[in-house]
Structure formats: C-alpha cells, structure tokens
Coordinates of C-alpha atoms in Angstrom, one line a residue:
M1 CA -10.5 0.3 -28.2
G2 CA -13.0 -2.5 -27.5
R3 CA -11.2 -4.6 -30.1
T4 CA -7.8 -3.7 -28.8
H5 CA -8.7 -4.6 -25.2
S6 CA -10.5 -7.7 -26.2
N7 CA -7.5 -8.9 -28.1
G8 CA -5.4 -8.3 -24.9
Y9 CA -7.8 -10.5 -22.8
K10 CA -7.8 -13.3 -25.4
R11 CA -4.0 -13.5 -25.9
V12 CA -3.0 -13.4 -22.2
P13 CA -3.8 -17.1 -21.5
N14 CA -1.6 -18.1 -24.5
F15 CA 1.5 -16.1 -23.5
F16 CA 1.1 -15.7 -19.7
P17 CA -0.2 -19.2 -18.7
E18 CA 1.5 -19.0 -15.3
L19 CA -0.9 -16.4 -14.0
L20 CA -3.1 -17.5 -11.2
Y21 CA -6.1 -15.5 -12.7
Q22 CA -7.1 -15.6 -16.3
P23 CA -9.8 -13.4 -18.0
V24 CA -13.2 -14.8 -18.9
L25 CA -15.1 -12.8 -21.6
K26 CA -18.5 -12.9 -19.9
A27 CA -20.2 -9.9 -21.5
V28 CA -19.7 -6.9 -23.7
C29 CA -21.9 -3.9 -23.7
S30 CA -22.8 -1.3 -26.4
R31 CA -25.8 0.7 -27.3
S32 CA -26.5 -0.9 -30.6
K33 CA -28.0 -4.4 -30.3
D34 CA -27.0 -5.6 -33.8
K35 CA -23.4 -4.3 -33.5
V36 CA -22.8 -5.6 -30.0
E37 CA -24.3 -9.0 -30.8
A38 CA -21.9 -9.3 -33.8
F39 CA -19.0 -8.1 -31.7
A40 CA -19.7 -10.7 -29.0
Q41 CA -19.8 -13.4 -31.6
Q42 CA -16.6 -12.2 -33.3
W43 CA -14.6 -11.9 -30.1
G44 CA -16.0 -14.8 -28.2
Y45 CA -18.0 -13.1 -25.4
E46 CA -20.5 -15.3 -23.7
S47 CA -23.2 -12.7 -23.7
Y48 CA -24.0 -9.0 -24.3
E49 CA -25.9 -6.1 -22.9
T50 CA -27.1 -2.8 -24.3
D51 CA -27.3 -1.0 -20.9
W52 CA -24.1 -0.6 -18.9
K53 CA -26.1 -0.4 -15.7
A54 CA -27.4 -3.9 -16.4
L55 CA -23.8 -5.1 -16.9
I56 CA -22.7 -3.6 -13.6
A57 CA -25.7 -5.2 -11.8
R58 CA -24.7 -8.7 -12.9
S59 CA -23.2 -10.9 -10.2
D60 CA -21.1 -12.9 -12.7
I61 CA -19.0 -9.8 -13.6
D62 CA -15.9 -9.1 -11.6
A63 CA -14.3 -6.3 -13.6
I64 CA -15.6 -3.4 -15.7
D65 CA -13.5 -2.2 -18.6
I66 CA -14.5 1.3 -19.7
C67 CA -14.0 2.0 -23.4
T68 CA -16.6 4.7 -23.9
P69 CA -16.2 8.4 -24.9
N70 CA -14.7 10.5 -22.0
N71 CA -18.0 12.0 -20.9
M72 CA -19.2 8.6 -19.6
H73 CA -16.1 7.5 -17.7
A74 CA -17.0 9.1 -14.4
E75 CA -20.6 7.9 -14.2
I76 CA -19.7 4.3 -15.1
A77 CA -16.6 4.1 -12.9
I78 CA -18.3 5.5 -9.8
A79 CA -21.3 3.1 -10.3
A80 CA -18.9 0.2 -10.8
A81 CA -16.9 1.0 -7.7
E82 CA -20.1 1.3 -5.6
A83 CA -21.0 -2.2 -6.9
G84 CA -17.6 -3.5 -5.8
K85 CA -16.3 -4.2 -9.3
M86 CA -12.6 -3.9 -10.4
I87 CA -12.2 -1.2 -13.0
L88 CA -10.0 -0.7 -16.0
C89 CA -10.5 2.6 -17.7
E90 CA -9.4 4.1 -21.0
K91 CA -7.4 7.3 -20.9
P92 CA -7.7 10.1 -20.1
L93 CA -9.3 9.3 -16.8
A94 CA -12.0 11.9 -17.2
R95 CA -13.0 15.2 -19.0
T96 CA -12.1 17.4 -16.1
L97 CA -10.0 17.3 -12.9
G98 CA -13.3 17.4 -10.9
E99 CA -14.6 14.3 -12.5
A100 CA -11.3 12.5 -12.1
Q101 CA -11.2 13.3 -8.4
Q102 CA -14.7 11.9 -8.0
M103 CA -13.5 8.7 -9.6
V104 CA -10.4 8.4 -7.4
D105 CA -12.6 9.0 -4.3
A106 CA -15.0 6.3 -5.4
V107 CA -12.4 3.6 -5.9
K108 CA -10.6 4.5 -2.6
K109 CA -13.9 4.3 -0.7
A110 CA -14.8 1.0 -2.3
K111 CA -11.3 -0.4 -2.1
V112 CA -11.5 -1.8 -5.6
K113 CA -8.6 -2.6 -7.9
N114 CA -8.2 -0.1 -10.7
T115 CA -5.9 0.8 -13.6
V116 CA -5.9 3.2 -16.6
W117 CA -4.8 2.2 -20.1
Y118 CA -1.8 4.3 -20.6
N119 CA -0.5 1.5 -22.7
Y120 CA 2.7 3.0 -24.1
R121 CA 4.5 2.3 -20.8
R122 CA 4.3 -1.4 -21.5
L123 CA 6.0 -1.4 -24.9
P124 CA 9.3 -3.2 -24.1
A125 CA 11.5 -0.3 -25.4
V126 CA 9.7 2.2 -23.2
T127 CA 9.9 -0.1 -20.2
L128 CA 13.6 -0.5 -20.9
A129 CA 14.0 3.3 -21.0
K130 CA 12.4 3.3 -17.5
K131 CA 15.0 0.7 -16.3
I132 CA 17.9 2.7 -17.7
V133 CA 16.7 6.0 -16.1
D134 CA 16.1 4.3 -12.7
S135 CA 19.5 2.8 -12.8
G136 CA 21.1 6.3 -12.8
K137 CA 23.1 5.7 -16.0
L138 CA 21.9 9.0 -17.5
G139 CA 23.0 11.0 -14.4
K140 CA 21.3 14.2 -13.6
I141 CA 18.5 14.9 -16.0
F142 CA 18.4 18.3 -17.8
H143 CA 15.8 18.0 -20.6
Y144 CA 12.8 16.0 -21.5
R145 CA 11.0 16.6 -24.8
S146 CA 8.1 14.9 -26.5
N147 CA 5.6 15.2 -29.3
F148 CA 2.5 13.5 -30.6
L149 CA 1.5 14.5 -34.1
Q150 CA -1.5 13.6 -36.3
D151 CA -3.2 15.0 -39.3
W152 CA -6.7 13.5 -39.4
T153 CA -8.7 16.7 -38.7
I154 CA -7.3 18.9 -41.5
N155 CA -10.7 19.3 -43.2
E156 CA -13.0 22.2 -42.3
N157 CA -16.0 20.2 -43.5
L158 CA -15.6 17.5 -40.8
P159 CA -18.4 17.6 -38.2
Q160 CA -18.0 17.6 -34.5
G161 CA -19.8 15.2 -32.2
G162 CA -21.6 12.0 -33.0
R163 CA -20.1 8.5 -32.8
A164 CA -17.3 9.0 -35.2
F165 CA -16.2 12.5 -34.3
W166 CA -16.9 12.8 -30.5
R167 CA -13.2 13.6 -29.9
M168 CA -13.9 17.0 -31.6
D169 CA -16.8 17.8 -29.3
A170 CA -15.7 19.3 -26.0
D171 CA -18.9 18.1 -24.2
A172 CA -17.9 14.5 -25.0
A173 CA -14.1 14.7 -25.0
G174 CA -13.4 17.5 -22.5
S175 CA -10.5 18.8 -24.5
G176 CA -8.8 18.1 -27.8
V177 CA -5.2 17.1 -28.3
T178 CA -4.4 17.9 -24.6
G179 CA -6.5 15.1 -23.2
D180 CA -6.3 12.8 -26.2
L181 CA -2.6 12.8 -27.1
L182 CA -0.6 14.9 -24.7
A183 CA -2.1 12.9 -21.8
H184 CA -0.1 9.9 -23.1
C185 CA 3.1 12.1 -23.4
I186 CA 2.6 13.4 -19.8
D187 CA 2.0 10.0 -18.3
T188 CA 5.1 8.6 -19.9
A189 CA 7.1 11.7 -19.0
M190 CA 6.2 11.6 -15.3
W191 CA 6.7 7.8 -15.1
L192 CA 10.2 8.3 -16.5
N193 CA 11.3 11.6 -15.1
G194 CA 9.1 12.4 -12.1
G195 CA 6.4 15.0 -11.4
I196 CA 5.8 18.1 -13.6
K197 CA 5.8 21.2 -11.3
D198 CA 4.5 24.0 -13.5
V199 CA 3.6 24.7 -17.1
S200 CA 3.3 27.5 -19.7
A201 CA 1.1 26.6 -22.7
V202 CA -0.3 27.8 -26.0
T203 CA -3.2 26.2 -27.7
E204 CA -5.0 26.9 -31.0
T205 CA -8.2 25.9 -32.7
F206 CA -7.7 26.2 -36.4
V207 CA -11.3 25.7 -37.5
K208 CA -13.5 27.8 -35.2
Q209 CA -17.0 26.4 -36.2
R210 CA -18.2 23.1 -37.3
I211 CA -21.6 21.4 -37.9
H212 CA -22.5 19.2 -34.9
E213 CA -23.3 15.7 -36.1
D214 CA -26.2 15.2 -33.7
T215 CA -28.0 18.5 -34.2
G216 CA -27.0 19.6 -37.7
I217 CA -26.3 23.1 -36.2
L218 CA -23.2 25.1 -36.8
Q219 CA -21.5 25.5 -33.5
Q220 CA -18.3 26.9 -32.0
V221 CA -15.5 24.4 -31.7
K222 CA -14.2 24.3 -28.1
I223 CA -11.5 21.7 -28.3
D224 CA -7.8 22.4 -28.9
D225 CA -6.5 21.3 -32.3
A226 CA -2.9 22.0 -31.3
C227 CA -1.0 22.6 -28.0
I228 CA 2.6 23.5 -27.1
F229 CA 3.8 23.8 -23.6
H230 CA 7.1 23.9 -21.7
C231 CA 7.5 23.1 -18.0
H232 CA 9.7 22.5 -15.0
F233 CA 10.0 19.0 -13.5
E234 CA 10.4 18.5 -9.8
N235 CA 13.9 17.2 -10.4
G236 CA 14.9 20.5 -12.0
S237 CA 14.9 19.5 -15.6
L238 CA 13.1 21.4 -18.3
G239 CA 10.3 19.8 -20.5
L240 CA 9.0 20.7 -23.9
F241 CA 5.8 19.1 -25.3
E242 CA 3.9 19.5 -28.6
S243 CA 0.8 17.9 -30.0
T244 CA -1.3 18.7 -33.0
R245 CA -3.9 17.1 -35.3
Y246 CA -2.7 19.4 -38.1
A247 CA 0.7 18.0 -38.9
R248 CA 0.2 16.8 -42.5
G249 CA 1.9 13.5 -43.1
H250 CA 1.8 12.3 -39.5
K251 CA -0.7 9.7 -38.4
A252 CA 0.6 8.9 -35.0
L253 CA 4.1 10.3 -34.5
Y254 CA 4.9 9.9 -30.8
T255 CA 8.4 10.5 -29.7
F256 CA 10.3 11.3 -26.5
E257 CA 14.0 12.2 -25.7
I258 CA 15.7 12.5 -22.4
N259 CA 19.0 14.3 -22.0
G260 CA 21.1 13.6 -18.8
E261 CA 24.6 14.5 -17.6
Q262 CA 26.0 11.1 -18.5
G263 CA 23.7 10.0 -21.3
S264 CA 20.6 10.4 -23.4
L265 CA 17.7 8.2 -24.6
R266 CA 15.2 8.7 -27.4
W267 CA 12.3 6.6 -28.8
D268 CA 9.8 6.8 -31.7
L269 CA 6.5 5.0 -31.9
H270 CA 7.0 4.5 -35.6
D271 CA 10.0 2.3 -34.7
L272 CA 8.6 1.0 -31.5
N273 CA 11.0 -1.9 -30.9
R274 CA 14.0 0.3 -31.0
L275 CA 15.5 2.4 -28.2
E276 CA 18.3 4.8 -29.0
Y277 CA 20.9 5.3 -26.2
F278 CA 24.0 7.6 -25.9
N279 CA 26.5 6.8 -23.2
N280 CA 29.1 9.5 -22.6
A281 CA 31.2 7.0 -20.7
D282 CA 32.0 5.2 -24.0
D283 CA 35.5 5.5 -25.4
S284 CA 35.7 8.7 -27.4
S285 CA 36.8 6.8 -30.6
V286 CA 33.5 4.9 -30.7
R287 CA 31.2 7.3 -28.7
G288 CA 27.9 7.8 -30.4
W289 CA 24.2 6.9 -30.4
R290 CA 23.6 3.2 -30.3
S291 CA 20.4 1.6 -31.6
I292 CA 19.0 -1.1 -29.2
H293 CA 16.7 -3.5 -30.9
V294 CA 14.5 -4.6 -28.0
T295 CA 13.6 -8.1 -28.9
D296 CA 15.9 -10.3 -26.7
G297 CA 14.5 -12.5 -24.0
D298 CA 16.3 -10.6 -21.2
Q299 CA 14.6 -7.3 -22.2
P300 CA 11.2 -6.4 -20.7
Y301 CA 8.4 -8.7 -21.6
M302 CA 10.2 -10.2 -24.6
N303 CA 10.7 -13.7 -23.1
K304 CA 7.0 -14.2 -23.6
W305 CA 7.1 -13.7 -27.4
W306 CA 9.3 -14.8 -30.3
V307 CA 12.9 -15.6 -30.9
P308 CA 15.4 -12.6 -30.7
G309 CA 15.2 -10.2 -33.7
L310 CA 11.4 -10.7 -34.3
S311 CA 9.3 -7.7 -33.4
I312 CA 6.1 -7.2 -31.6
G313 CA 3.6 -4.3 -32.1
Y314 CA 1.2 -1.8 -30.6
E315 CA -1.4 -4.4 -29.6
H316 CA 1.1 -6.3 -27.4
S317 CA 1.2 -3.4 -25.0
F318 CA -2.4 -4.2 -24.1
V319 CA -1.6 -7.8 -23.6
H320 CA 1.1 -6.8 -21.2
Q321 CA -1.2 -4.5 -19.3
V322 CA -3.8 -7.2 -18.9
A323 CA -1.1 -9.6 -17.6
D324 CA 0.2 -7.0 -15.2
F325 CA -3.3 -6.3 -13.9
L326 CA -4.0 -10.0 -13.3
R327 CA -0.6 -10.4 -11.6
S328 CA -1.5 -7.5 -9.3
L329 CA -4.4 -9.5 -8.1
E330 CA -2.0 -12.2 -7.0
T331 CA 0.4 -9.7 -5.2
N332 CA -2.3 -7.3 -4.0
E333 CA -0.1 -4.4 -5.2
P334 CA -1.5 -1.5 -7.3
C335 CA -1.4 -1.9 -11.1
A336 CA 0.1 1.4 -12.3
P337 CA -1.0 3.7 -13.6
T338 CA -3.9 3.7 -11.0
F339 CA -6.7 6.1 -11.0
Q340 CA -4.6 8.2 -8.5
D341 CA -1.7 8.2 -11.0
A342 CA -4.0 9.2 -13.8
L343 CA -5.4 12.0 -11.6
E344 CA -1.9 13.5 -11.4
T345 CA -1.7 13.4 -15.2
Q346 CA -5.1 15.1 -15.3
K347 CA -3.7 17.9 -13.1
V348 CA -1.1 18.7 -15.7
C349 CA -3.7 18.6 -18.5
E350 CA -5.9 21.0 -16.6
A351 CA -3.0 23.3 -15.8
V352 CA -2.0 23.3 -19.5
L353 CA -5.5 24.4 -20.6
V354 CA -5.7 27.1 -17.9
S355 CA -2.3 28.4 -18.8
A356 CA -3.2 28.7 -22.4
S357 CA -6.4 30.5 -21.8
S358 CA -4.9 32.9 -19.2
K359 CA -1.5 33.3 -20.9
S360 CA 0.2 32.6 -17.6
W361 CA 2.4 30.1 -15.8
Q362 CA 0.3 27.6 -13.8
E363 CA 1.4 25.4 -10.9
T364 CA 0.2 21.8 -11.4
K365 CA 0.1 20.7 -7.7
V366 CA 1.2 17.2 -8.9
R367 CA 2.3 14.8 -6.1
W368 CA 4.0 12.2 -8.3
D369 CA 6.9 11.4 -5.9
T370 CA 4.6 10.8 -3.0
P371 CA 4.1 7.1 -2.3
I372 CA 0.6 6.3 -3.4
D373 CA -1.7 3.9 -1.5
Q374 CA -4.8 3.5 -3.6
F375 CA -6.7 2.2 -0.6
S376 CA -5.8 5.0 1.8

C-alpha cells in the first residue's frame, strides 16, 4: 500500500494541476533501514525514518499516511492527532470498535483533517452508481448484495503472523475477511444505500491451527477465513454479503448489485470501467441491461484522463482520493470517508463477528444518515 499511496501522491500534480495544495514527499518511514532507503530513492522521497515517532515529531511533516498492519493504526493515529498532523489511514480503521472510537475521539479533539482509504468509492463507475442512486432513478431499493472472493490462503502449510502473513494473525489484523474484505463491501454499501441496521452472520475458519511465523509455535487460528451475513438497511431493503479467501480461481472478485423498484445496477471489479444499468422505464421492446463504459469526460473523474474509450485502473482510485483530500483543504469540508464514517463501518464489522459467535441477530447502532461534523 505504500507504493500505491506514493503513486497517488506523485500523479496528482500531473492530472490535477488546478489544486491549491500539492503533495510534497518529505519522508517515508519503515522499520528496515535498507528497505526504506531504497524505497525513498525509488519513489522520490526527500528523506526517511525508521521510527514513526520521529516522523511525527518532525516540524516539516503536515500529514501522516498510515500504511501499517492494523494493530499499529490506533497508536500512530492518536499520536499524530495530538501532534496536530492531518491523517490518512488505510482501512479498516482499527482492529476493534474500541480502538476505532479512540481514534475518532483523538481527531475530533485535535480538530485535524482525516480520511480513510476506502478507495473503491473513487473508481468512476462506482461514483457514477452513487450519482444514479442519489438521483432516485432506481426508485425504492429492495435488495443490495455484494461479495469479495479470494483464494490465496488455501494452503494449510502457510504460517500466520510475520511481515508477509500478518493478515492471518488476529493480534495484528483484528479479524480475517470481515475486516480485510467485507469492510470494503460494507463501506461501499452504506455509501450507496444508507446505514445497515442489523446483521445475522456465519463465519468459518477452515484451517484451525497454523505455525506462527515469529515464534515457530503451532497456534490456534483466530481469524475468519470466510463470512456470510444478511442484514436490514435503514431504508427497509435487504442485504446479502459474502467474503472468503477459499474461493479457488478468484484473486479479487468484488461485486455489488442494487435492485430498486424502477431499476437496478451492478458492478464487477474485474471489469471496473463498466457499470451495468437496467431501467424499467425503457420501452418494452428494447428493455434490458445496458453496459455503460465509464470513460467519457462527463462521467466522474474521467475528464482528467484519456480520450473516451480508454480505460483507467485500480491505482487511479488512489490518485482521486489524494486529489479529493487536497481539495477538502481548500473547501474546509470533510473528505469522506472520515474516521467517523469508518467507525460506522467498524460497528457493522463488530456486529457481524458477534453475531457469528453468538448465533444471533445483532443491532449495529450505525448512525449513517446523521449529518457528521468531524470537528464536533
């Protein structure tokens, strides 16, 4: 993610030159001196640090971008807020709801700008879906369904923990697919369709014990390899979500579909420049799913890129988020999703895990439709 974010910072001046503020790559931080020095040279950072506390203490640093494993998010973010730094944090916001709340409290107290990298919102086709939903063209929403499927952990000999496999260690990650993959689905879903009211979930851990990379000891695996949940949205619609790392043949299959009274939308990350739209108002002789290739200059973000018909990719969503964050400094408006928004997603993730362990419906206590003032 350090490469992905760095690419976003470096490309913004080329494609969003009108912005009042432009990023300066002052310093990058990592624990390994050799690796961080090489990274700084490759990506054009002016300097580097091997201690994040030293980075935060520097007077020439305005913003801290957190790309660490989840167990470090809260400590770094709280310290950065107390130092008056703006904060951009990778998702999920934290390991637990308690940690996430502490982070929200810290940025509110310090009144520092903040955002969380739920980047899929800023793919043009997904942003166009938001515009269509907000226009009312779909009418009353009945269903929302989404999945995020991978296959990279189908190997009982893989370790848990360490630098490569920290996502499989509950102490570092907090949860498995719920916090890593479903968090994306949940953020997009609530952005498009409003708050999730309650959930009923099932999780499974297919390999129960793995060697821990750091200790060499065989330990219980505490993260979820797969999760399925259904829910009610505040608007009365039903939701169905699935995520797994055990779907052979899928590396990053992320899809969503929305069914309304007057129309439907569906999107697939594997064909990310295309949004499918069904409009029931079309004449019956030609009524059917239309495929919208989202590359025209009047579609979201696309006037910054190439001629119509030429696609952009995953990395551009990060360029867009950097640009939107910098623009928010001009307007003094929040750059969604803020820490507060990400806290609401964390509430759903926590409710999903509690529901699965207790085999019961769980209220989320999400307040998505309440106007959010991040400085209140």
